[in-house]
Short mmCIF file of C-alpha atoms and ligand atoms in Angstrom, two decimals:
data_model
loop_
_atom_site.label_atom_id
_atom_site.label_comp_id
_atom_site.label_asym_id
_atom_site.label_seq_id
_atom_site.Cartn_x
_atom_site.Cartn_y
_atom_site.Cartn_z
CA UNK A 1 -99.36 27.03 61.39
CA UNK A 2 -102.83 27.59 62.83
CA UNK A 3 -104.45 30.67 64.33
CA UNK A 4 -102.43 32.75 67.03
CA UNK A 5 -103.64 31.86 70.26
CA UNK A 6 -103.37 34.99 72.65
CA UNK A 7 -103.80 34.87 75.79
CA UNK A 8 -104.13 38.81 77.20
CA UNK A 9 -101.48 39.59 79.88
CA UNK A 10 -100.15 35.83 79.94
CA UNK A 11 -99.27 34.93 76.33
CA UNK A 12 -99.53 31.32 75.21
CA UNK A 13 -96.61 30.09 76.24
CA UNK A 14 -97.21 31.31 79.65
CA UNK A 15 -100.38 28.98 79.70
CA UNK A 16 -98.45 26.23 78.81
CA UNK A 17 -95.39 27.39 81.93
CA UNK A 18 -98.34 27.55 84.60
CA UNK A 19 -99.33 24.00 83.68
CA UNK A 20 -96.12 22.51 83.52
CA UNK A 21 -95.08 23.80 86.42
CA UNK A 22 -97.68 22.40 88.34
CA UNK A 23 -97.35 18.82 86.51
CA UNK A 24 -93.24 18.63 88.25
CA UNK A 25 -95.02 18.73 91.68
CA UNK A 26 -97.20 15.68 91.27
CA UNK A 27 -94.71 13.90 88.26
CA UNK A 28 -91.09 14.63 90.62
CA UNK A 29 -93.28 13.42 93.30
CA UNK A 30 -94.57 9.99 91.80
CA UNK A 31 -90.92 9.59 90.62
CA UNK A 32 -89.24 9.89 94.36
CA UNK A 33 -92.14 9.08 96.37
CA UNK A 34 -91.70 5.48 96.46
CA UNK A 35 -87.74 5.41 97.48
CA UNK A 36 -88.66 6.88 100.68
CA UNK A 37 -91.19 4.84 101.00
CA UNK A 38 -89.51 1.36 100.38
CA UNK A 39 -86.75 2.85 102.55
CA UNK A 40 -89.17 3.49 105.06
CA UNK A 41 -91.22 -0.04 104.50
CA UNK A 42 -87.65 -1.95 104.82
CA UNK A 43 -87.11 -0.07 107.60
CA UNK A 44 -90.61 -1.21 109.37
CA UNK A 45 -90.29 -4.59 109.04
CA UNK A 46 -86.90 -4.65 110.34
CA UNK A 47 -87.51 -3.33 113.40
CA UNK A 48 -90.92 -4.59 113.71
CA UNK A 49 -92.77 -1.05 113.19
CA UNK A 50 -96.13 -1.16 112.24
CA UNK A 51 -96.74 2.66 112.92
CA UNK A 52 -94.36 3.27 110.20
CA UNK A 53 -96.01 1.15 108.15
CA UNK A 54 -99.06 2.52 108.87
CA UNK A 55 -97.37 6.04 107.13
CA UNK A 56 -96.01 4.01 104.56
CA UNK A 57 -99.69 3.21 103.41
CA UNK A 58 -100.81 7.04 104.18
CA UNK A 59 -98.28 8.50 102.09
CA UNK A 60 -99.18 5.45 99.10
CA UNK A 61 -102.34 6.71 99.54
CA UNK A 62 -101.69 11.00 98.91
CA UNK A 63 -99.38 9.27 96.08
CA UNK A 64 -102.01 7.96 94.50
CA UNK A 65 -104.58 10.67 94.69
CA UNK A 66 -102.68 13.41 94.51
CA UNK A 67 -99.97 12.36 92.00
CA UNK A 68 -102.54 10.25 90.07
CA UNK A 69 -104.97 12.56 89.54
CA UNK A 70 -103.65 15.84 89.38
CA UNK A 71 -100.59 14.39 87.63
CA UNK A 72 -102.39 12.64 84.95
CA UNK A 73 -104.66 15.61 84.05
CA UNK A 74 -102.11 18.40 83.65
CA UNK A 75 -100.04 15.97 81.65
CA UNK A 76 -103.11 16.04 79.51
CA UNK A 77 -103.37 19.80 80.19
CA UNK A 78 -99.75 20.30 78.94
CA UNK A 79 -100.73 18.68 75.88
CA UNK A 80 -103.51 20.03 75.04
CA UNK A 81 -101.81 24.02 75.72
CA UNK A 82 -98.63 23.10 73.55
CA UNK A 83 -100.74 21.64 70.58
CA UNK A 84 -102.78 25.23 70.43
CA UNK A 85 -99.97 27.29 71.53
CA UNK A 86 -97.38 25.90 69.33
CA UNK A 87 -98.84 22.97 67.21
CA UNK A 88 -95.96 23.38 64.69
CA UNK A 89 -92.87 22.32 66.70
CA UNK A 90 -95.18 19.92 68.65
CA UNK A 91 -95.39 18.01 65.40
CA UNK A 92 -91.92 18.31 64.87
CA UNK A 93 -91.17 17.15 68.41
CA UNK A 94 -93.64 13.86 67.62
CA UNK A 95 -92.20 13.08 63.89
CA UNK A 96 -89.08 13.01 65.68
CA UNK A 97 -89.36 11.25 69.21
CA UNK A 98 -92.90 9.36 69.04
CA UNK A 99 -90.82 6.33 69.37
CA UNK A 100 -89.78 8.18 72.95
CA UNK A 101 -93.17 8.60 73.85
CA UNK A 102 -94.65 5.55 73.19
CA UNK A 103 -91.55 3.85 74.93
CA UNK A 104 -92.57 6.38 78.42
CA UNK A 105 -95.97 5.42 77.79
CA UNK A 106 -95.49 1.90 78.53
CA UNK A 107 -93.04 2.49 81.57
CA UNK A 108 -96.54 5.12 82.49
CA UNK A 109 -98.71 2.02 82.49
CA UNK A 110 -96.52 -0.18 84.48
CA UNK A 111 -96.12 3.07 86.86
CA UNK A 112 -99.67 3.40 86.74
CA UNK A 113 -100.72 -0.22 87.70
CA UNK A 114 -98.19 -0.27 89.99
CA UNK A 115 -99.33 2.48 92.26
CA UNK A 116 -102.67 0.71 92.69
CA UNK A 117 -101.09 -2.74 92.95
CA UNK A 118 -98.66 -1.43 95.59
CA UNK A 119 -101.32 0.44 97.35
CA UNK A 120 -104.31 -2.21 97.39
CA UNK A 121 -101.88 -5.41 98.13
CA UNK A 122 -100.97 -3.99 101.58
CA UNK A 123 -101.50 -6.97 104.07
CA UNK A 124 -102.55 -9.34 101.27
CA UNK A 125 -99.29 -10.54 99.77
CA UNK A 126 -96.56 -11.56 101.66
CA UNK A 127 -93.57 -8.86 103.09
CA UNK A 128 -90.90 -9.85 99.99
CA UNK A 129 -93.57 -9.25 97.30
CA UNK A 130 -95.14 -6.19 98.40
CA UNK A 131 -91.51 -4.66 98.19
CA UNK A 132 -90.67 -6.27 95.10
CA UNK A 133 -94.25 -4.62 93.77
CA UNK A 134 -92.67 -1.36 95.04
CA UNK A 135 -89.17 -1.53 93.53
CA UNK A 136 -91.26 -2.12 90.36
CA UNK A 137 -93.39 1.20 90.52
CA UNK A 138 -89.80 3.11 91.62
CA UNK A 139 -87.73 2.13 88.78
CA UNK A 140 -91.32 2.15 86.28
CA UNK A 141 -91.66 5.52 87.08
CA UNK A 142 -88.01 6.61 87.07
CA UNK A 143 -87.52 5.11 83.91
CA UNK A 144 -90.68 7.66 82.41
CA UNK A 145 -88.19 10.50 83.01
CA UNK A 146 -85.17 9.07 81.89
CA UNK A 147 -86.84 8.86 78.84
CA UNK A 148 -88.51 12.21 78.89
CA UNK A 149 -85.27 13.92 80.08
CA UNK A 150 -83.83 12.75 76.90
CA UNK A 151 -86.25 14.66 74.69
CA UNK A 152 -86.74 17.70 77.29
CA UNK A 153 -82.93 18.41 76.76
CA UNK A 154 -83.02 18.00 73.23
CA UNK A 155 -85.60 21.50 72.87
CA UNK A 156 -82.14 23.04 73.86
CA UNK A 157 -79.29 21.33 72.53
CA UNK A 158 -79.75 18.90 69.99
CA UNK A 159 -76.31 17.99 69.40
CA UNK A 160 -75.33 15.72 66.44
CA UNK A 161 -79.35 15.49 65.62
CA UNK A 162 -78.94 18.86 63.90
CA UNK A 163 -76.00 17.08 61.26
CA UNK A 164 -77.42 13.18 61.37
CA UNK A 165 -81.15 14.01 62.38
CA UNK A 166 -80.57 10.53 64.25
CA UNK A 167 -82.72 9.63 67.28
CA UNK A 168 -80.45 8.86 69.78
CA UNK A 169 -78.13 11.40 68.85
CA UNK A 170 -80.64 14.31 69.75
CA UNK A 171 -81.49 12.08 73.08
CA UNK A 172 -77.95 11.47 74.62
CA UNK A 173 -76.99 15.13 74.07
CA UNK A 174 -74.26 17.59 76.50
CA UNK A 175 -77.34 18.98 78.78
CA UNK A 176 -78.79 15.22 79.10
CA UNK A 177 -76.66 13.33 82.51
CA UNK A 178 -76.36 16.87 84.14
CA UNK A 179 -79.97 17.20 83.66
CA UNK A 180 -80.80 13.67 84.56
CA UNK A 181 -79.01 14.08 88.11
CA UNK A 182 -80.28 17.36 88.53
CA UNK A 183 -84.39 15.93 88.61
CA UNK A 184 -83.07 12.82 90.45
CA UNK A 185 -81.60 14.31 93.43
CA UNK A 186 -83.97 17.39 93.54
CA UNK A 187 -86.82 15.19 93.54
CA UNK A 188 -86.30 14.09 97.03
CA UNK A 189 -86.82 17.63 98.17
CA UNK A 190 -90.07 17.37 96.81
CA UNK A 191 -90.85 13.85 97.77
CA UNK A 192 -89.44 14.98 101.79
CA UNK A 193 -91.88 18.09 101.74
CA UNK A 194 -94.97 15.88 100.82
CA UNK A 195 -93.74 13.28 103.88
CA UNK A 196 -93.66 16.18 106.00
CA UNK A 197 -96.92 17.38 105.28
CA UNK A 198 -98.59 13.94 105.39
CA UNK A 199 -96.65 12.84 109.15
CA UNK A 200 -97.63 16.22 110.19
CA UNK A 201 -101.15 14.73 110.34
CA UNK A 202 -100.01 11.66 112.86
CA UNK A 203 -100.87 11.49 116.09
CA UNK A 204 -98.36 9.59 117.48
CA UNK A 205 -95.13 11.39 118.20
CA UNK A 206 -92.50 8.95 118.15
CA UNK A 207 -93.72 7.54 114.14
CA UNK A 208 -94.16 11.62 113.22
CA UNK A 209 -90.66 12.40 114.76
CA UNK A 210 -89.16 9.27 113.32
CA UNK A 211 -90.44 10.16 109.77
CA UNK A 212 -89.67 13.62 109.52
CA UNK A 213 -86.27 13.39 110.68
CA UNK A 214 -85.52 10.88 108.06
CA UNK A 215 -87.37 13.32 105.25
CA UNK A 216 -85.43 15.82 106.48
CA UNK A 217 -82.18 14.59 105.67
CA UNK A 218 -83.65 13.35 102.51
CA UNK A 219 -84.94 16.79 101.38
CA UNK A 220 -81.33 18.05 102.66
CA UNK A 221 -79.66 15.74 100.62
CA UNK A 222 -81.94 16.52 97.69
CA UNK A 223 -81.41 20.48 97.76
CA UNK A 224 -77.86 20.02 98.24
CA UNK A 225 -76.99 17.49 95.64
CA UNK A 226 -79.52 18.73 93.21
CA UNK A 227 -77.45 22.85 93.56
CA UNK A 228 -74.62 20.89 92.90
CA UNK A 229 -76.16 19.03 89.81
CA UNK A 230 -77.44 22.77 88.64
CA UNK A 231 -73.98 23.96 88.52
CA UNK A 232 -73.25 20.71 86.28
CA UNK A 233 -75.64 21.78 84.25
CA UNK A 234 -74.84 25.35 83.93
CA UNK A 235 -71.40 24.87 82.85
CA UNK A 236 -72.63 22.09 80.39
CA UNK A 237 -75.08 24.42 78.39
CA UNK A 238 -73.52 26.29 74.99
CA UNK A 239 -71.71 29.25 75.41
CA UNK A 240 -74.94 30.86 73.53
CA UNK A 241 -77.09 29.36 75.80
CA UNK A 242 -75.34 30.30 78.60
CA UNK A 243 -74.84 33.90 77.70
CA UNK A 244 -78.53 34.28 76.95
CA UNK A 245 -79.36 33.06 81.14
CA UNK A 246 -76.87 35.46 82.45
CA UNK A 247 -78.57 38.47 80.60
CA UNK A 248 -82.41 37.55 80.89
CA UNK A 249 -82.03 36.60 84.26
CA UNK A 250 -83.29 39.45 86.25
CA UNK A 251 -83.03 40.12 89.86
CA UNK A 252 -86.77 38.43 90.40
CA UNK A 253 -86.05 35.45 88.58
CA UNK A 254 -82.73 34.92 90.37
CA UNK A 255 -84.41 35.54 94.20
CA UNK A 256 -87.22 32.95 92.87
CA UNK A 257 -84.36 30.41 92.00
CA UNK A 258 -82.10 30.86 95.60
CA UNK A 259 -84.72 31.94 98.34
CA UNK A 260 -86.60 29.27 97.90
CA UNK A 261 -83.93 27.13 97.78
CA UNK A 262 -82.16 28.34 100.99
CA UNK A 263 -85.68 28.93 102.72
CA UNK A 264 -86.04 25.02 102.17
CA UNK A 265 -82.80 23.92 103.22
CA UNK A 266 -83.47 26.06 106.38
CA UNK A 267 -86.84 24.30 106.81
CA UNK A 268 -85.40 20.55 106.48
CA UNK A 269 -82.10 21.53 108.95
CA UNK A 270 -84.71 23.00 111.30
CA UNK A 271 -87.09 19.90 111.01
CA UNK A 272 -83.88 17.67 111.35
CA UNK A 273 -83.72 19.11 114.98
CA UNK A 274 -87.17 19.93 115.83
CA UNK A 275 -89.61 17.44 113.91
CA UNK A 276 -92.60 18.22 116.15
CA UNK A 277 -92.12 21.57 115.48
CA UNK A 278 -94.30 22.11 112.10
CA UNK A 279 -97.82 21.30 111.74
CA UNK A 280 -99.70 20.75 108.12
CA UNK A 281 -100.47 24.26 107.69
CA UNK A 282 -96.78 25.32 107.55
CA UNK A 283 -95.89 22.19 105.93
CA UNK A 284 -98.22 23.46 102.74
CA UNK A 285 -96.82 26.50 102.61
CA UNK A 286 -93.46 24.70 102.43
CA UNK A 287 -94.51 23.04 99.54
CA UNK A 288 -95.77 26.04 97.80
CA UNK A 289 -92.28 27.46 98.74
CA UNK A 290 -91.03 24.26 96.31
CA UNK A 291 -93.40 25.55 94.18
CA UNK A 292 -92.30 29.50 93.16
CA UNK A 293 -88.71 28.05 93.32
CA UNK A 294 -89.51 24.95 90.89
CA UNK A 295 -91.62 27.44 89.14
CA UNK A 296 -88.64 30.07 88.79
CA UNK A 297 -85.60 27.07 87.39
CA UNK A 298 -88.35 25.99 84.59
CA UNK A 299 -88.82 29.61 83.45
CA UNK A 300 -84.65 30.15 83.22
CA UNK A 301 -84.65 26.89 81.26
CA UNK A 302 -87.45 28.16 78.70
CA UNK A 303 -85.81 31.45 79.05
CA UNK A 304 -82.12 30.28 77.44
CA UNK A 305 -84.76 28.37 74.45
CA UNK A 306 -85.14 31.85 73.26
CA UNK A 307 -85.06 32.27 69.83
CA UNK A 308 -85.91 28.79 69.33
CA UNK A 309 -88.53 26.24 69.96
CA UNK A 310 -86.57 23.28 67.49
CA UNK A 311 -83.10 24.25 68.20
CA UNK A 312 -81.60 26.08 65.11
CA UNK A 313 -84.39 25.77 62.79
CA UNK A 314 -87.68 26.66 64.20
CA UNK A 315 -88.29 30.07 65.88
CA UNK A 316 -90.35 30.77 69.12
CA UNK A 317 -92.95 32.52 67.04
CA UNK A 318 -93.14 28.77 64.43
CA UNK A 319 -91.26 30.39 61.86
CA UNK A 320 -89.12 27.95 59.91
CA UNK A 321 -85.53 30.22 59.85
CA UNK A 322 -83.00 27.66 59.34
CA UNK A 323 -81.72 24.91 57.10
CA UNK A 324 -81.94 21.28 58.12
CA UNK A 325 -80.95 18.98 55.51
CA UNK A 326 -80.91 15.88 57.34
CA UNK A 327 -84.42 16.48 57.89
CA UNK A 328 -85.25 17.64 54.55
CA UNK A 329 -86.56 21.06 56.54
CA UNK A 330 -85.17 24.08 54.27
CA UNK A 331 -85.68 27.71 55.78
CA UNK A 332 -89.09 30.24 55.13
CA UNK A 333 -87.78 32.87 55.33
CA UNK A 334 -86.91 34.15 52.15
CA UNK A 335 -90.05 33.17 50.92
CA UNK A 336 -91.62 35.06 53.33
CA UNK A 337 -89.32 38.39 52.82
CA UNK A 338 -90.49 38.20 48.97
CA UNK A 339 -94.01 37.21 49.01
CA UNK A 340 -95.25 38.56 52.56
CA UNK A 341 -95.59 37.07 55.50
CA UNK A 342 -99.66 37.62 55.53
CA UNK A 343 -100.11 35.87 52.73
CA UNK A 344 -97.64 32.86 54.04
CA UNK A 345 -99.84 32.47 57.01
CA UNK A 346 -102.19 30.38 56.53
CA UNK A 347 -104.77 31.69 58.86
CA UNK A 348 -105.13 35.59 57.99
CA UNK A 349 -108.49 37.33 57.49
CA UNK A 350 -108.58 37.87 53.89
CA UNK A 351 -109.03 41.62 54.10
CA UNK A 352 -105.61 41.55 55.80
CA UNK A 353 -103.72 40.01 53.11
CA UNK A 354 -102.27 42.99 51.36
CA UNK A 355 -101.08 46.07 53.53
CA UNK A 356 -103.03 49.25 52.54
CA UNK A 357 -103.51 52.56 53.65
CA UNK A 358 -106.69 51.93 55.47
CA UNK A 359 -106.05 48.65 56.85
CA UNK A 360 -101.97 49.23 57.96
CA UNK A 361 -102.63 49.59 61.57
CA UNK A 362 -104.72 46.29 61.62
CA UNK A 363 -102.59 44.47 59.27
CA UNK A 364 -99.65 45.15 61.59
CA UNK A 365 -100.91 43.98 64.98
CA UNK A 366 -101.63 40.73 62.48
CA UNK A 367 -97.71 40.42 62.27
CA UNK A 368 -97.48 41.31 65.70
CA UNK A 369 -99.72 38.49 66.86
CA UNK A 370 -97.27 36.25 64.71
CA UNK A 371 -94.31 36.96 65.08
CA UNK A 372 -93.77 38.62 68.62
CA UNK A 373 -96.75 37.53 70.95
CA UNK A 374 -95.12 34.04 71.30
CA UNK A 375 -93.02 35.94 73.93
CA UNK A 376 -94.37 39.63 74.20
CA UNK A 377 -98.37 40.71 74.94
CA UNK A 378 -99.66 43.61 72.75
CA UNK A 379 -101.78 44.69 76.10
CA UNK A 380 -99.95 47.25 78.21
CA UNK A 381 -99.87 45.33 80.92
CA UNK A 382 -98.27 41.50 81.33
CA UNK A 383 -95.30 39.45 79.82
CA UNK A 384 -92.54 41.60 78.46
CA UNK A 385 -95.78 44.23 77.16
CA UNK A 386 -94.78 45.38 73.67
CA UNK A 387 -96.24 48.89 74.37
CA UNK A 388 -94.05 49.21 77.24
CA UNK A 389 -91.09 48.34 75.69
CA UNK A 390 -91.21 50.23 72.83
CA UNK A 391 -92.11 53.14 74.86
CA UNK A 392 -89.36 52.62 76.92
CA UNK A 393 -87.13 52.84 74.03
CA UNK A 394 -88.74 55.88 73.02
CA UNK A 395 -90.07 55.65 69.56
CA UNK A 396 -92.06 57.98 68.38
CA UNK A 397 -91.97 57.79 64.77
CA UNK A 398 -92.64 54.68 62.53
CA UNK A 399 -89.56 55.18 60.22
CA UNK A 400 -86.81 54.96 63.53
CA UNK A 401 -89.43 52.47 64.60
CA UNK A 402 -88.66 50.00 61.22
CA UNK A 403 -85.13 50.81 61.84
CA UNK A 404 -84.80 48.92 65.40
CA UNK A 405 -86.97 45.98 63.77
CA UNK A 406 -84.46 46.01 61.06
CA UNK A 407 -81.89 45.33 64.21
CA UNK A 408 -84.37 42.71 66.01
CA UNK A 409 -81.91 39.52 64.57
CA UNK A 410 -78.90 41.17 66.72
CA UNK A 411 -80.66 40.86 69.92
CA UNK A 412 -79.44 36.80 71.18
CA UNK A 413 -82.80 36.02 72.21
CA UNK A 414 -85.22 37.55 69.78
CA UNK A 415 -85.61 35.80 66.09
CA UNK A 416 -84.79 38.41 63.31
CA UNK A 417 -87.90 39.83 61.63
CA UNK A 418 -89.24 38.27 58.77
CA UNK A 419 -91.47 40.07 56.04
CA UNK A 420 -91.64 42.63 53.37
CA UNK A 421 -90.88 46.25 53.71
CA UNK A 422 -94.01 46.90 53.69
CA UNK A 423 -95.11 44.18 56.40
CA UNK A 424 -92.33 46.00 58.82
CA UNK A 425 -93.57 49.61 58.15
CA UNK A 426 -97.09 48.37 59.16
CA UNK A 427 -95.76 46.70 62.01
CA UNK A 428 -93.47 49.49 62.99
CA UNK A 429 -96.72 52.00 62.91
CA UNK A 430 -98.32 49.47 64.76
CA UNK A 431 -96.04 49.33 67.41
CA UNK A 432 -95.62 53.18 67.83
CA UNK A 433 -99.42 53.28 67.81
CA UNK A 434 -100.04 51.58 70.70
CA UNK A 435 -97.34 52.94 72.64
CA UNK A 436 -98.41 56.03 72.92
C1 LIG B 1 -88.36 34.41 71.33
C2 LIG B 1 -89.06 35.37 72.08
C3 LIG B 1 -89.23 36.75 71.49
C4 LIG B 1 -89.83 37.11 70.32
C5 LIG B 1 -90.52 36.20 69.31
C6 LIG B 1 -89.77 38.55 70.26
N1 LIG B 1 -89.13 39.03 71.36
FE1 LIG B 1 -88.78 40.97 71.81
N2 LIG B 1 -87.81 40.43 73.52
C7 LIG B 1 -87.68 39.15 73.96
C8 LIG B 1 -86.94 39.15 75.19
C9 LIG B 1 -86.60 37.93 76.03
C10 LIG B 1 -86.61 40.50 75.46
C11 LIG B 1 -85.76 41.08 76.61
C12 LIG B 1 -86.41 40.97 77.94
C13 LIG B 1 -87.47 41.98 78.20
O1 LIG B 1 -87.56 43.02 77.52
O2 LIG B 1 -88.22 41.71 79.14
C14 LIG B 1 -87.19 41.28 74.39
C15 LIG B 1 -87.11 42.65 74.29
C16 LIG B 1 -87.75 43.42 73.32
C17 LIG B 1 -87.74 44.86 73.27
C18 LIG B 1 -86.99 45.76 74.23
C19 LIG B 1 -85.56 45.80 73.76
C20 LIG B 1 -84.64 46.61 74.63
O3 LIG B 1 -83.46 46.70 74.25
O4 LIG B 1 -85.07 47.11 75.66
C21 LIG B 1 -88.48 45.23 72.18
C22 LIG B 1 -88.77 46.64 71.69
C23 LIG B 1 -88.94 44.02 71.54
N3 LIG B 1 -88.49 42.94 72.28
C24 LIG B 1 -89.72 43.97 70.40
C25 LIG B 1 -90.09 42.80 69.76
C26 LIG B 1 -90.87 42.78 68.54
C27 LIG B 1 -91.38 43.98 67.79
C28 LIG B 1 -91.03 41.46 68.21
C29 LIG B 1 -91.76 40.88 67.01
C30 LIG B 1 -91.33 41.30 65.72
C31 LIG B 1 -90.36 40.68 69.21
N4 LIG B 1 -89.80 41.52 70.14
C32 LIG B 1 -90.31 39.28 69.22
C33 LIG B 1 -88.14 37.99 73.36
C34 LIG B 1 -88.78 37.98 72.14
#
C-alpha cells in the first residue's frame, strides 16, 4: 500500500474516471474509424469517386492526430492515475493478466503502424493493397479491445478465476460477449459523430451530403444496437451487481445515461434527412453530447464495482478482505482488527501510530484517508462529502457515531470497517468533528 493520494473535491478515483473517460473517445474511435472508412474507400472506387476519397484521407488524417495523440497519452495518463491511486490492485491486475497486455500491446503496434502506413500509402500503392493495409489496422485495432474487454469485465465478475485463479477463466467470464457487442456497435456512434464533424468542413455538397447520410445511419445503427447490447448486459451482471446499479443510480446519473442517448439518435435521424443542415460547431457539441453520456455508462459500471476493486478479495479502499486460495491471497483483516490498522499501513506518520488523547482527531482522519476517501472526500464539498453525509444522518455524538460504522459492512456497496475499537472511536470523533 503506498501513501493515500487525495485529491480535494474529486477523490482519486475520480482522477482516474476523468481520464478514462476521455481515452473511449479517441480509443472507440481508432477502433470504428476505419470500417467506415474502408466502407467508404470501397465505395469510391466503385463508383469512381475521388471526392469521397478525398474524405476518406481527411478523416485518416483526424484519425491519426486526434486518436494518435490524444489516445496514446491518456492511455499513459490512465496508467500513471491507477498506479498512484490504487497501486495495489494494479499489481494484482498485472500478476494476473500481463500476458493480456503484452498480447494488446502487439495488436497496439500493428494498429499503430498501420494508421501511418494506411495514411502515408494513399496514391502510392495500388487500390487492392491500400484496402488490404486498411482491413489490417481495423481488425489490429479491434483485436486491442477484444483483448482488453476480457480483463475490463473481469474487475466485475471474475467467474471461475475466483475457484481456479486460471487466466482464461477470469477473461471469458458472464459480462464478457454482452460487453464485447456493447463497445462494438456503440462505437459507430462515436466513429459517425467524428465523420460528421470532419464532412461538415467540405465544401462540396454532394461528397458532404453523401457522407453524412451514410454516418448517419451508421451512428443510428450504433445507438440502437449498442441500447440493445446494454440491456444484454444488464441482465447478464450478478444479482449483487445488479441490485447495487438500481440503488446508486440516481436521477442525474440515469438522465446522463438516456438524454444523451436519445439527443443523439435525434441528431443522426435529423442528419439522415437534412445532412447540410449542421455545421462543425454543432457537430462538436454533438460529440461532447457522446461525451457526458459515455462519461455517465463508465461511472454506473465503476459504480456496481463498489465494494471491490479485485472482485471478492480486494476492497475499493486496497484492503485485502477476502480469502483466495487459488491465489495464495488470505484476508487482512483480522490482522488488522487485532493489531490496528495504523500500524498495518505502511505509510503512517509515526506520531500517528497509536491513538491517544491528544492525537485522536488526527489519527482518525488517518483512517479516514484509508479506508473511506477511495470513494468519499473529507472536504464538505465534492464526491459523496463525508461531512455531508454524516450530517445528514445526524450524528452528533461519537458513541452513536461508532455504532453506524459498526453497521458500515451491511450497506452492499461500502466494505465493512476494519480496525480496533479504538481506531473506530477515533474515526467516529473524527467524523462527527467535521460535520459540524
Ligand atoms: C467502495 C466505496 C466506499 C467506501 C470505501 C466507503 N463508502 Fe460510504 N458510501 C459509498 C456509497 C456509494 C454511498 C451511497 C451513495 C451516497 O451517499 O452518495 C455511501 C454512503 C455513505 C454514508 C451515507 C449513508 C446513508 O445511509 O445515507 C455514510 C455516512 C458513509 N458512506 C460513510 C462512510 C465511511 C465512514 C467510510 C469509511 C470507513 C465509507 N463510507 C467508505 C461508498 C463507499
Amino acid at each position: 500500500m503506498y501513501p493515500v493520494w487525495e485529491v480535494p473535491g474529486l477523490t482519486a478515483g475520480g482522477v482516474l474516471a476523468l481520464i478514462a473517460t476521455f481515452h473511449i473517445l479517441p480509443s472507440h474511435l481508432s477502433v470504428s474509424a476505419m470500417w467506415l472508412n474502408l466502407y467508404l474507400e470501397n465505395k469510391a472506387y466503385r463508383e469512381e469517386r475521388p471526392d469521397l476519397l478525398e474524405f476518406v484521407r481527411k478523416y485518416s488524417r483526424m484519425l491519426l492526430i486526434f486518436a494518435y495523440v490524444f489516445g496514446s497519452i491518456t492511455g499513459v495518463g490512465i496508467w500513471f492515475s491507477a498506479s498512484a491511486a490504487a497501486p495495489r490492485a494494479l499489481s494484482g491486475l498485472i500478476h494476473n493478466y500481463v500476458w493480456g497486455w503484452a498480447t494488446e500491446w502487439c495488436f497496439f503496434l500493428i494498429e499503430v503502424a498501420g494508421i501511418f502506413t494506411y495514411y502515408y500509402t494513399f496514391d502510392k500503392v495500388d487500390r487492392k493493397t491500400h484496402l488490404r493495409i486498411g482491413w489490417i489496422f481495423a481488425l489490429g485495432s479491434w483485436t486491442t479491445m477484444v483483448v482488453i474487454v476480457g480483463i475490463l469485465t473481469f474487475m466485475l465478475t471474475p467467474g471461475r478465476w475466483l475457484v481456479t485463479g486460471g487466466f482464461f477463466d477470469g477473461f471469458f467470464n458472464q459480462t464478457y460477449w454482452p460487453q464485447l457487442f456493447l463497445r462494438t456497435t456503440g462505437m459507430f456512434a462515436i466513429a459517425a459523430s467524428y465523420a460528421v464533424a470532419v464532412a461538415s468542413r467540405f465544401k462540396d455538397d454532394r461528397t458532404r451530403a453523401d457522407v453524412v447520410r451514410i454516418a448517419s445511419v451508421w451512428g443510428l445503427a450504433g445507438l440502437v444496437l449498442g441500447t440493445a447490447c446494454f440491456f444484454w448486459y444488464r441482465a447478464s451482471l450478478p444479482e449483487a451487481a445488479r441490485a447495487t446499479f438500481d440503488v446508486l443510480l440516481t436521477p442525474g446519473l440515469k438522465k446522463g445515461m438516456c438524454v444523451p442517448i436519445g439527443l443523439m439518435a435525434a441528431y443522426f435521424a435529423f442528419l439522415r434527412r437534412r445532412p447540410l443542415a449542421v455545421g462543425f460547431t454543432p457537430a462538436l457539441a454533438a460529440i461532447a453530447v457522446l461525451f457526458v453520456s459515455i462519461f455517465s455508462f463508465e461511472r454506473a459500471r465503476e459504480l456496481i464495482r463498489k465494494p471491490y476493486l479485485m472482485p471478492q478479495f480486494m476492497y475499493s479502499n486496497q484492503i485485502i478482505g477476502g480469502e483466495l486460495p487459488a491465489k495464495g491471497v488470505a484476508s487482512e483483516t483480522a490482522a488488522m482488527n487485532e493489531k490496528g490498522l495504523l500500524r498495518f499501513a505502511p505509510f503512517v506518520p509515526d506520531g500517528l501510530r497509536e491513538v491517544t488523547d491528544a492525537n485522536r482527531l488526527e489519527a482518525g482522519r488517518m483512517v479516514a484517508l484509508i479506508e473511506c476517501s477511495a470513494c468519499h472526500t473529507l472536504s464538505p464539498k465534492g464526491l459523496r462529502p463525508l461531512p455531508q453525509r454524516v450530517a445528514a444522518l445526524g450524528f452528533t455524538d461519537a458513541e452513536s457515531m461508532a455504532a453506524f460504522i459498526d453497521g458500515l459492512g451491511s450497506y452492499p456497496f461500502m466494505p465493512p470497517f476494519v480496525g480496533t475499537e479504538t481506531e473506530k472511536k477515533a474515526l467516529a470523533a473524527y467524523l462527527v468533528s467535521i460535520s459540524k
